[in-house]
Coordinates of C-alpha atoms in Angstrom, one line a residue:
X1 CA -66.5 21.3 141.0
X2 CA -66.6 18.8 138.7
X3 CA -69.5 18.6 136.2
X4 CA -71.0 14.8 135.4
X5 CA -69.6 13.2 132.6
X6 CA -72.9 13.3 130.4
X7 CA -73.2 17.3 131.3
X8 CA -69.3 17.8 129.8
X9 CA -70.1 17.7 125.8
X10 CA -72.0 21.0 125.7
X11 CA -73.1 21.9 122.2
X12 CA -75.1 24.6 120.6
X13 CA -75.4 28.4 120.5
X14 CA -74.2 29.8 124.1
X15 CA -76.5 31.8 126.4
X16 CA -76.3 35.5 125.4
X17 CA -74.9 36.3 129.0
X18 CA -73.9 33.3 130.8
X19 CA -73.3 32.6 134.3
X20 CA -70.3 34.4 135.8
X21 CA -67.4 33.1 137.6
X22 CA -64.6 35.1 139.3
X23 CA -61.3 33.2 140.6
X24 CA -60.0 35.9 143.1
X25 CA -60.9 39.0 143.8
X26 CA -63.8 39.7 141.4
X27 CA -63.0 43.6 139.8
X28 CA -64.7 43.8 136.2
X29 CA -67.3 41.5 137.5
X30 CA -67.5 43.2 141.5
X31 CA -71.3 43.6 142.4
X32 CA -72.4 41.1 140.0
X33 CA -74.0 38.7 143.3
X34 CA -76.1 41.4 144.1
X35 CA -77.6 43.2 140.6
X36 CA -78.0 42.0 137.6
X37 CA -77.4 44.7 135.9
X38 CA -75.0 47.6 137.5
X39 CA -77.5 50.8 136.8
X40 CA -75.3 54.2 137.2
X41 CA -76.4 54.7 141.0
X42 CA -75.5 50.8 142.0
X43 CA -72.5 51.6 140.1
X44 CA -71.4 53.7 141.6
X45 CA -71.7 52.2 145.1
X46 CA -69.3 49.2 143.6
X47 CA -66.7 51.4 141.4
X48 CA -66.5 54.8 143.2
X49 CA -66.6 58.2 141.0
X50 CA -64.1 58.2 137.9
X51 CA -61.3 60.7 138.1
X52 CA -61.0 63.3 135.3
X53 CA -57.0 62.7 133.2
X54 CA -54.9 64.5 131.0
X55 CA -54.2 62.7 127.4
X56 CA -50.4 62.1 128.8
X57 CA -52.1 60.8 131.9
X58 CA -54.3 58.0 130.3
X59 CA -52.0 56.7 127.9
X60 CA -49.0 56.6 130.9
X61 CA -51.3 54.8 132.8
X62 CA -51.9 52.4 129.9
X63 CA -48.4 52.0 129.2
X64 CA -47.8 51.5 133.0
X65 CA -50.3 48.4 133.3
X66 CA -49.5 47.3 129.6
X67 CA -53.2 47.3 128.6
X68 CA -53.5 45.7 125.2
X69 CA -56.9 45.6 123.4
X70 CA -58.9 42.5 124.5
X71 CA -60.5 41.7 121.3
X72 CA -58.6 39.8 119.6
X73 CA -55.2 41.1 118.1
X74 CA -54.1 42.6 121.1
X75 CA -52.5 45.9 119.7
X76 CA -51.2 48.3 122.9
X77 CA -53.9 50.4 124.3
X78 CA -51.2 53.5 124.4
X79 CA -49.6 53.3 121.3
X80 CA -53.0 53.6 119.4
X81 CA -53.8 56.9 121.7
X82 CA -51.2 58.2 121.1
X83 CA -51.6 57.7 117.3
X84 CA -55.5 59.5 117.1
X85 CA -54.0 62.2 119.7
X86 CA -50.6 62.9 117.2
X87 CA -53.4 62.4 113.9
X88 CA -55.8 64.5 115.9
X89 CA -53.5 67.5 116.4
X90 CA -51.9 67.3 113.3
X91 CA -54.8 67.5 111.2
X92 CA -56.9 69.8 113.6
X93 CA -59.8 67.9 114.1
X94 CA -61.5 66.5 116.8
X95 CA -61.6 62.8 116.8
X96 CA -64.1 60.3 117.9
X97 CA -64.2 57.2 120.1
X98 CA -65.8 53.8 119.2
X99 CA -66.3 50.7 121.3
X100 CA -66.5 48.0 119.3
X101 CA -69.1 45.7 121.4
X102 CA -69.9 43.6 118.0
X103 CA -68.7 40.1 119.7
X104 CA -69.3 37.8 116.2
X105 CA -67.6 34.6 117.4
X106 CA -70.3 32.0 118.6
X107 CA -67.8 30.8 121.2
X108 CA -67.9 34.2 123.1
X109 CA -69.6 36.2 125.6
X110 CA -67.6 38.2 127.8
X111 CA -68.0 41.6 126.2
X112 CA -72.3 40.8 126.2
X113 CA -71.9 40.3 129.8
X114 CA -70.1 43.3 130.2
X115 CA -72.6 45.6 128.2
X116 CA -75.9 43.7 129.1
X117 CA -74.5 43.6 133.2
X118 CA -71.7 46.6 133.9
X119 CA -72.4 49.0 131.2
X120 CA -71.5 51.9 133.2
X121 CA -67.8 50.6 133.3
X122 CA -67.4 50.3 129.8
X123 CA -68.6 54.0 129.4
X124 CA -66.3 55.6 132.1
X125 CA -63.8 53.9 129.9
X126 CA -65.1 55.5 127.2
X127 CA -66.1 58.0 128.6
X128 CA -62.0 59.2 130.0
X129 CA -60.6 58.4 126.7
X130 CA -62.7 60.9 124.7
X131 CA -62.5 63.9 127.2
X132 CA -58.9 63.3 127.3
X133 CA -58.5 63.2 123.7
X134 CA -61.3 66.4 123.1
X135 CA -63.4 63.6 121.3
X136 CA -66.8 65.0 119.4
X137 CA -68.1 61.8 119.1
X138 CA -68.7 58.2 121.2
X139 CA -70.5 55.4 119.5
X140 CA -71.0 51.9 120.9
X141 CA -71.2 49.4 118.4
X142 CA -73.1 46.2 119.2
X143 CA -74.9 43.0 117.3
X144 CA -77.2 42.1 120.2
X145 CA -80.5 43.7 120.5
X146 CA -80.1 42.7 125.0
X147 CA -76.5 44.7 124.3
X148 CA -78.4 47.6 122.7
X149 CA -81.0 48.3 124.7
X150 CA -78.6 47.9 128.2
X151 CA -76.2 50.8 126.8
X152 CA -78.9 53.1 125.4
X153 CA -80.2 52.9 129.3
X154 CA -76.6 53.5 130.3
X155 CA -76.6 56.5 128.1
X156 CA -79.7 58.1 129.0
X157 CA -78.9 57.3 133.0
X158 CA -75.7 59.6 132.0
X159 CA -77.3 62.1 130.3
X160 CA -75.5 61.1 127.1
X161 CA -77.5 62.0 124.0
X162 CA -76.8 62.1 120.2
X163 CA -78.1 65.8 119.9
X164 CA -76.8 68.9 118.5
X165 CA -74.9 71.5 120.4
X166 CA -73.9 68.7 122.5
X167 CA -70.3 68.9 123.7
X168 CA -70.0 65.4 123.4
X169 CA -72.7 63.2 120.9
X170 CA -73.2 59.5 122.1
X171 CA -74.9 56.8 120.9
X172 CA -75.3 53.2 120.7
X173 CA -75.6 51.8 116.8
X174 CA -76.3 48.1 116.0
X175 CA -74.7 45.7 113.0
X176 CA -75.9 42.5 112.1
X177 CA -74.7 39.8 114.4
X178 CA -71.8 38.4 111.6
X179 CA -67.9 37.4 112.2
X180 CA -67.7 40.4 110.0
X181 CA -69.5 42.9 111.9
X182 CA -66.9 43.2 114.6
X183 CA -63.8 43.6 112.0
X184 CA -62.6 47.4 112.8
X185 CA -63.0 48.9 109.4
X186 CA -66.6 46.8 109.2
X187 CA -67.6 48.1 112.0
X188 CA -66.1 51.9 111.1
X189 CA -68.3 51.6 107.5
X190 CA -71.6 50.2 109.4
X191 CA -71.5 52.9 111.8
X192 CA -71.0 55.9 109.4
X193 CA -74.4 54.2 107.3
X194 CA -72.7 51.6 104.9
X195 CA -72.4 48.3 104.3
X196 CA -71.0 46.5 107.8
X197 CA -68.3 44.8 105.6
X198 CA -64.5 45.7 105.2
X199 CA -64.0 48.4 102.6
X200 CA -60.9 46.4 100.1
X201 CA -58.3 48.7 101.3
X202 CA -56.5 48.7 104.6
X203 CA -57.2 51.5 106.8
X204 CA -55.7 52.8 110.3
X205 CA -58.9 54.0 112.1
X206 CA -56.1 56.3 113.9
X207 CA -55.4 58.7 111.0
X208 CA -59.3 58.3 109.1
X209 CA -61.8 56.4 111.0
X210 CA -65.4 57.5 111.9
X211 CA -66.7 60.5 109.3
X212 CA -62.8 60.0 108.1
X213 CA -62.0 62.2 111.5
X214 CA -59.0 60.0 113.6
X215 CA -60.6 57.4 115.9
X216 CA -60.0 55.6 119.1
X217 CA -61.0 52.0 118.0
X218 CA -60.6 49.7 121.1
X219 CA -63.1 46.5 122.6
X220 CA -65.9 46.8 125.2
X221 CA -63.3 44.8 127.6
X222 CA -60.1 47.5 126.7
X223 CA -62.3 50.3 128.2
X224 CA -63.8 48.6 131.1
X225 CA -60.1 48.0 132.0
X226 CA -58.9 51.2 131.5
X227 CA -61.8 52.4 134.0
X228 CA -60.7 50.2 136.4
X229 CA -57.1 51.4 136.4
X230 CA -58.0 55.0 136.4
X231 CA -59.9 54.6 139.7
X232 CA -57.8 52.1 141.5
X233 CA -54.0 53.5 140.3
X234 CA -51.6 51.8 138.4
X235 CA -49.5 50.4 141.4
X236 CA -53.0 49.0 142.8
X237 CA -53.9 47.5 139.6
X238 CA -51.2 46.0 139.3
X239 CA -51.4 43.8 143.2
X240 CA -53.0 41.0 140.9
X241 CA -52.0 39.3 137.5
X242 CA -48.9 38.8 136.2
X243 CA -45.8 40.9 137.0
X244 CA -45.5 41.9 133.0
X245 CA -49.3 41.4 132.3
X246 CA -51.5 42.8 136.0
X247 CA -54.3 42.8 136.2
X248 CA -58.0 40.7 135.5
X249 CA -58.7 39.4 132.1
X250 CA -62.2 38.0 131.1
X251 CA -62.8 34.6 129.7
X252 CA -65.5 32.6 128.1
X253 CA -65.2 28.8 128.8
X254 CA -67.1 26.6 126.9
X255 CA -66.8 23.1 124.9
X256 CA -66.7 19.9 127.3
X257 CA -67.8 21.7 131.1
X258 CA -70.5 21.4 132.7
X259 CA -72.2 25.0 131.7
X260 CA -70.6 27.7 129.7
X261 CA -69.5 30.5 132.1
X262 CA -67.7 33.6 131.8
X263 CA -64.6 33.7 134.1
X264 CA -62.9 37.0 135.8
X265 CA -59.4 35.5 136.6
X266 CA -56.0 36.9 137.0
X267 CA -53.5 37.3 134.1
X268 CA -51.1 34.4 133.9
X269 CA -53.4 32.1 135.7
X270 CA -52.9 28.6 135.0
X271 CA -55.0 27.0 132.2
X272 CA -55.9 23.4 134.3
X273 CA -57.5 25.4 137.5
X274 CA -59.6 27.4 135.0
X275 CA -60.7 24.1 133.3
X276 CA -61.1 22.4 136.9
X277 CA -62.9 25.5 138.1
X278 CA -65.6 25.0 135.0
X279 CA -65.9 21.4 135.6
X280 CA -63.9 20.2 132.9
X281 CA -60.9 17.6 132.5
X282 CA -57.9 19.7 133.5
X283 CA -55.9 17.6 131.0
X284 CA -58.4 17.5 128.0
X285 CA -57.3 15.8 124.7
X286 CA -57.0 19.5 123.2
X287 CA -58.2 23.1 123.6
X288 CA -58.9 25.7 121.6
X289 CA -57.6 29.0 123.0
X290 CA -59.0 32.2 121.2
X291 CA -61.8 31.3 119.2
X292 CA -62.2 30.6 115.8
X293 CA -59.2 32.8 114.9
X294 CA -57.3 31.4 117.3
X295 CA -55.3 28.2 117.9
X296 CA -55.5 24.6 119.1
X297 CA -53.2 23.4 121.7
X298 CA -52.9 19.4 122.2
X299 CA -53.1 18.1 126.1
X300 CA -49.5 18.8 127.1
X301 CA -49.0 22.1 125.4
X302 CA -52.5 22.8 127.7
X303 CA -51.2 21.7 130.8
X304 CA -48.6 23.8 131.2
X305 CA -50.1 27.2 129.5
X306 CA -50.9 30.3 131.4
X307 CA -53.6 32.9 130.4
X308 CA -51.6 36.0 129.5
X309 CA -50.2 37.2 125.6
X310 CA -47.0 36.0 126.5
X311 CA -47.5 33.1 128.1
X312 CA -49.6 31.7 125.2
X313 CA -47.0 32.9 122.8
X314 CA -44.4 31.0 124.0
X315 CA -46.8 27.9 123.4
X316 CA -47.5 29.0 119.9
X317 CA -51.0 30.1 121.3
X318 CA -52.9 33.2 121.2
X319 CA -55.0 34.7 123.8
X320 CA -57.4 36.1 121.0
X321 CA -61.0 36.9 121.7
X322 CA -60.8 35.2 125.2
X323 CA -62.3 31.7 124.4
X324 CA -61.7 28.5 126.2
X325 CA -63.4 25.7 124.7
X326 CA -62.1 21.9 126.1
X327 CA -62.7 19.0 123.8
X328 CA -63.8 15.6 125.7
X329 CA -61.9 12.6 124.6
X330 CA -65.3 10.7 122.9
X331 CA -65.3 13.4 119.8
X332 CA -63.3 13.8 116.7
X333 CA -61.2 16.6 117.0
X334 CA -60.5 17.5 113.2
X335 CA -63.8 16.8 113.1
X336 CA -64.8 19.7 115.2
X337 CA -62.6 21.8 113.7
X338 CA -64.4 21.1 110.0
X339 CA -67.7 22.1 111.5
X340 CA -66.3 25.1 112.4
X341 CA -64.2 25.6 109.4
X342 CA -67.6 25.5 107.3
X343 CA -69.0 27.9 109.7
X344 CA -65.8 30.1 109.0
X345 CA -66.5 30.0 105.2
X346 CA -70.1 30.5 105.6
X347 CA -69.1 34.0 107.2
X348 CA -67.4 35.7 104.8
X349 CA -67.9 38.9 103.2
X350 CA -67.6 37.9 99.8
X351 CA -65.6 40.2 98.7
X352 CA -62.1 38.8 97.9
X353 CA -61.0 36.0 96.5
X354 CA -58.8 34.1 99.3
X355 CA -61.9 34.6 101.3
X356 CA -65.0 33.8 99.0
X357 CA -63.2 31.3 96.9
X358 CA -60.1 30.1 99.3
X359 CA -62.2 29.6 102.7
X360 CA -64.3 26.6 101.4
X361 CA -61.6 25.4 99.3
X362 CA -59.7 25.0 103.1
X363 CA -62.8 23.8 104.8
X364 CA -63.5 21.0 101.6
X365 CA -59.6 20.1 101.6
X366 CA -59.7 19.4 105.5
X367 CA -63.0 17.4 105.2
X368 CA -61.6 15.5 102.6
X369 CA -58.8 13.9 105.1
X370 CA -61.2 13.2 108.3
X371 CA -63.4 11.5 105.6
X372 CA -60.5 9.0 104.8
X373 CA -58.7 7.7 101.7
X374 CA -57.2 10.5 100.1
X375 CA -53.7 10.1 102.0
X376 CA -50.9 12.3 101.6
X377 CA -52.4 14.4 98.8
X378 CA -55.1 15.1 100.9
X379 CA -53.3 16.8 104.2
X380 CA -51.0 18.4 101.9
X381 CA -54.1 20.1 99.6
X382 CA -55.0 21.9 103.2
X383 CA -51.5 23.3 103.8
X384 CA -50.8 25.0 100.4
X385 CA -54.8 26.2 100.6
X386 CA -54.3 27.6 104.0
X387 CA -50.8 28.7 102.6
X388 CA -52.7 30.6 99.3
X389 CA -55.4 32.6 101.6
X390 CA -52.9 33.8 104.3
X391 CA -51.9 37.4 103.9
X392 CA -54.2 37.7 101.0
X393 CA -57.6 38.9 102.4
X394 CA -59.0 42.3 102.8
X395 CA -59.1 41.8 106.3
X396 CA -58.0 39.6 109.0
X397 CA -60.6 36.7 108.7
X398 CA -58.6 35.0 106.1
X399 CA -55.6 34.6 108.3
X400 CA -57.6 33.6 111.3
X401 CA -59.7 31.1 109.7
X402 CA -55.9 29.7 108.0
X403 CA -54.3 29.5 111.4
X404 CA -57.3 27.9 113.4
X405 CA -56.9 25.0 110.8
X406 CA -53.4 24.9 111.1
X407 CA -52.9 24.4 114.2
X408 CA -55.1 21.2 114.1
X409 CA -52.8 19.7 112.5
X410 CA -50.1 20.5 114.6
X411 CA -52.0 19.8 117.5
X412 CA -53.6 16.3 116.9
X413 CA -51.0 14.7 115.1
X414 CA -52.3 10.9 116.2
X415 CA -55.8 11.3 115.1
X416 CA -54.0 12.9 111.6
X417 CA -52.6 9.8 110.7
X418 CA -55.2 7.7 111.7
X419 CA -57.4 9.7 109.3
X420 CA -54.7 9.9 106.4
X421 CA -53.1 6.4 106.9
X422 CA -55.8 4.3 108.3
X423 CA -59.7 4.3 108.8
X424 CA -60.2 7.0 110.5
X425 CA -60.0 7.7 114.8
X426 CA -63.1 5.6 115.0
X427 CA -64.3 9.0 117.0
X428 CA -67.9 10.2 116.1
X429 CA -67.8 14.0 116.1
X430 CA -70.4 15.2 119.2
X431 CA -70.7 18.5 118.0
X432 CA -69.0 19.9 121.0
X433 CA -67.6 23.3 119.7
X434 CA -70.8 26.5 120.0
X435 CA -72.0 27.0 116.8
X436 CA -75.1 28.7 115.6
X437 CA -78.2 26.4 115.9
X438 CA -76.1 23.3 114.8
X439 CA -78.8 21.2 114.2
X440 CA -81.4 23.8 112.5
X441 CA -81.5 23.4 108.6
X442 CA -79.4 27.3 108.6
X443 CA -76.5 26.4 110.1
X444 CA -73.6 26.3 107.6
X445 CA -72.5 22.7 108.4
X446 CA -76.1 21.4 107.9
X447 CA -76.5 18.9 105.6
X448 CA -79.3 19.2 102.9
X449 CA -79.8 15.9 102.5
X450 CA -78.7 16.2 99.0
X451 CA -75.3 15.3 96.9
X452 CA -73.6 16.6 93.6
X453 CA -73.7 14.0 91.0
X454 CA -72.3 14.0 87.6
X455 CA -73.2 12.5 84.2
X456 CA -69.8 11.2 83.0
X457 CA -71.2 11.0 79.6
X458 CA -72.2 14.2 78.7
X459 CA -69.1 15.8 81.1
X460 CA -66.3 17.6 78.9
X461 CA -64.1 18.7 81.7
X462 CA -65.0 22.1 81.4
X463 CA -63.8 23.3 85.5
X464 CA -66.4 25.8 86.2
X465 CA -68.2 23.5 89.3
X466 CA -64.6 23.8 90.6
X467 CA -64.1 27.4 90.3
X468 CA -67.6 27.8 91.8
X469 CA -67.9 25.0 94.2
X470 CA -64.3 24.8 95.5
X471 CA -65.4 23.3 98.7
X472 CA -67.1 20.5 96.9
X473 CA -65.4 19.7 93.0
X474 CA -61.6 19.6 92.9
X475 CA -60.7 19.1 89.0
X476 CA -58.1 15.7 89.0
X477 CA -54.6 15.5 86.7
X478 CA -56.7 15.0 83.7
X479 CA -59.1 17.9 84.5
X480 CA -62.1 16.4 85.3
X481 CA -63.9 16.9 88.4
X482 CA -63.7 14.9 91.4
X483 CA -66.5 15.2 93.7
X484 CA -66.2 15.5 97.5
X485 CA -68.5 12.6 99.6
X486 CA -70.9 13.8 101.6
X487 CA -74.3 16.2 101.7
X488 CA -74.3 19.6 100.3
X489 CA -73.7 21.6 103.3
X490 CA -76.6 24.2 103.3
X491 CA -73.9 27.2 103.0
X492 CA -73.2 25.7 99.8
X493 CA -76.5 25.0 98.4
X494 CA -77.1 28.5 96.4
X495 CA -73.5 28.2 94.6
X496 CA -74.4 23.9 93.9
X497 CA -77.5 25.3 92.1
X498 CA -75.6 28.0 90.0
X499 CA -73.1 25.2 89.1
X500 CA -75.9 22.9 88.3
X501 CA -77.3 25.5 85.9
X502 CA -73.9 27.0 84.2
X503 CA -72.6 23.9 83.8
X504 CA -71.6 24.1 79.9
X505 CA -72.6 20.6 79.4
X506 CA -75.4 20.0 81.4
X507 CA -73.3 17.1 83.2
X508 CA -73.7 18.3 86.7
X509 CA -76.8 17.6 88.9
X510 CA -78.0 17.8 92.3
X511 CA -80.2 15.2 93.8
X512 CA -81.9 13.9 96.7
X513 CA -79.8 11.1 98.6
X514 CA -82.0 8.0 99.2

């Protein structure tokens, strides 16, 4: 199943729903060969009626099965019912149900494939959660307008409406298609008519989610799962997967194969079949497991790993949003990962410091060693940045962003020296990992074509470029800037131009490379 060599470096934005694969019995993705899309009466025909539980009956069954959320930080499914059902009760409320469908990461597409081609599943997921929990309200939230129009269709073919005097009020709401969006309390604030961004605070969507009510805050995946246990039966369920982890777990594989799928394969599964299956190298110089806020693993780590929570964690991996994206051996590795350390910058919300401020700062420090000639210094400038942002953020992107980059360096340790000690790894970088339109003047790693310059005779040393452009200026041992080589990425263009302007002295420039 191998793909031709010149087919393996895919690059670019993925397909919105790729082609799907299923190693084994197919279960999330049954019916798939003969619909495209599941409508409720084809549905039906695959998946069989739902049954109606008790609270204590869902969450036993998710306990049973160990269902964890499939979105990213993989929090148990029961514990957090439990929580809304306990906050629910206590405060006598009804609470509300949210399906976060807001898939932000570039490198994914297994939730879009689940709303755009088995919506139905997803809502009887839904759907059992917020009868057994007396829920008031559902809301799916997605970024994609394919995603948005396939639920409201599910909705209306189940009679689901957002209309007064309904038992239940469902609806479908869509968020811009950011990192951001998909972050729970983004998502919460976007969905009761604010900004999609997180609110500075942390909140547990369990004791005051949607309309401040408690809410059960789970991914499109978590509930299509839960669907299927409820109508096969835990012991059933559990004939596949794991023995700790049963069960199916969706994947999309991308990077160096031949065509980005999106896999249906048994929990534990072996990392090299899944690879193999997809037409890549089943021993690839390194793979990123988890997307963007996940982690790199180098080629032996990847040969022995297994697809489940656990077996990733014992390889210092993460399962994460379920992204599988092989490197070829003809690219640059860390230089992949600065491309998509820009792009991780780029998405910010702006709000806090170790984001707005600490994110390019990381992205800069780490383009500073692939570009050479900064040695030591350099490599250890990305550790204590990655070190400042961690833990510091209003939300999770910080961490993820700190931890992707990280693990490069743990990861590729040859082509690290060979960029701090020597000339480089003499690798171009291909462009391998799916970003948005990579080569369209938007794309946060763009270049502009133009370069900071400085005139040394009017510059007093003042440090404002620095605080402003941290990506870009660092200020040296005598506190004058030193400017990164390179373009302007096209991220950084707005904040170059307020540098240019504020600069005290009128020292700093930006002009057109020849």
């Amino acid at each position: 199943m191998s793909a031709p060599p010149g087919e393996r470096a895919a690059s670019g934005p993925l397909p919105d729903v790729p082609e799907v694969l299923a190693l084994g019995v197919p279960r999330l993705t049954a019916g798939f060969g003969e619909a495209e899309r599941l409508e409720r009466r084809a549905h039906l025909v695959v998946h069989g009626s739902m049954p109606s539980l008790t609270e204590d009956q869902v969450t036993e069954a998710a306990d049973t099965i160990g269902l964890r959320g499939r979105g990213g930080a993989g929090f148990p499914f029961a514990r957090k019912m439990r929580a809304v059902g306990e906050a629910a009760r206590r405060r006598g409320v009804r609470p509300a149900v949210v399906v976060n469908g807001c898939e932000g990461e570039p490198a994914c597409r297994k939730d879009a494939v689940l709303l755009r081609r088995a919506p139905h599943l997803v809502l009887d997921g839904a759907l059992l959660a917020a009868g057994a929990l007396g829920a008031r309200t559902l809301v799916v939230g997605v970024t994609r307008e394919g995603a948005e129009e396939s639920v409201r269709a599910a909705l209306a073919e189940q009679g689901l409406a957002d209309r007064r005097g309904r038992t239940l009020r469902a609806r479908v709401v869509r968020l811009p298609e950011r990192l951001v969006s998909g972050e729970a309390s983004a998502l919460l604030r976007g969905v009761d008519g604010g900004p999609p961004l997180p609110p500075g605070r942390r909140v547990h969507a369990s004791e005051e989610g949607l309309g401040g009510v408690p809410t059960l805050l789970s991914n499109t995946e978590t509930f299509a799962q839960l669907a299927l246990a409820a109508r096969l039966g835990t012991a059933r369920y559990a004939t596949t997967g794991a023995p700790a982890e049963p069960g199916t777990l969706l994947l999309t594989v991308a990077g160096a194969v031949g065509r980005p799928r999106v896999v249906e394969a048994p929990n534990g599964v072996p990392l090299p079949y899944v690879l193999e299956s997809c037409g890549a190298d089943p021993a690839p110089p390194g793979v990123l497991i988890g997307g963007y806020h996940g982690a790199w693993l180098d080629q032996a780590t990847a040969y022995g790993a297994a697809l489940s929570y656990e077996g990733l964690r014992a390889q210092g991996g993460t399962l994460g949003a379920g992204a599988v994206l092989p490197l070829p051996a003809a690219t640059c590795p860390l230089g992949e990962t600065v491309r998509a350390a820009l792009w991780l910058a780029a998405e910010s919300a702006g709000q806090c410091g170790p984001c707005r401020l600490g994110l390019p700062s990381l992205a800069g420090a780490l383009a500073d060693v692939v570009g050479g000639g900064g040695g030591r210094d350099a490599l250890e400038a990305v550790r204590l940045t990655a070190q400042s942002v961690r833990g510091r953020g209003a939300c999770g992107h910080p961490d993820g962003a700190a931890r992707f980059v990280l693990s490069a360096l743990t990861a590729f340790t040859d082509d690290l020296a060979a960029h701090v000690l020597d000339d480089g790894c003499g690798r171009a970088t291909a462009g391998v990992l799916p970003l948005p339109s990579p080569a369209g003047p938007d794309a946060p790693s763009a270049p502009t074509g133009e370069r900071l310059a400085v005139d040394w005779t009017l510059c007093e040393g003042h440090g404002l470029c620095a605080g402003l452009l941290p990506d870009l200026v660092r200020l040296g041992a005598d506190g004058f800037p030193t400017l990164t080589a390179g373009d302007v990425p096209a991220s950084s263009r707005g904040r170059a131009l307020r540098a240019v302007r504020r600069c005290p002295a009128l020292a700093l420039r930006l002009e057109r490379r020849e």
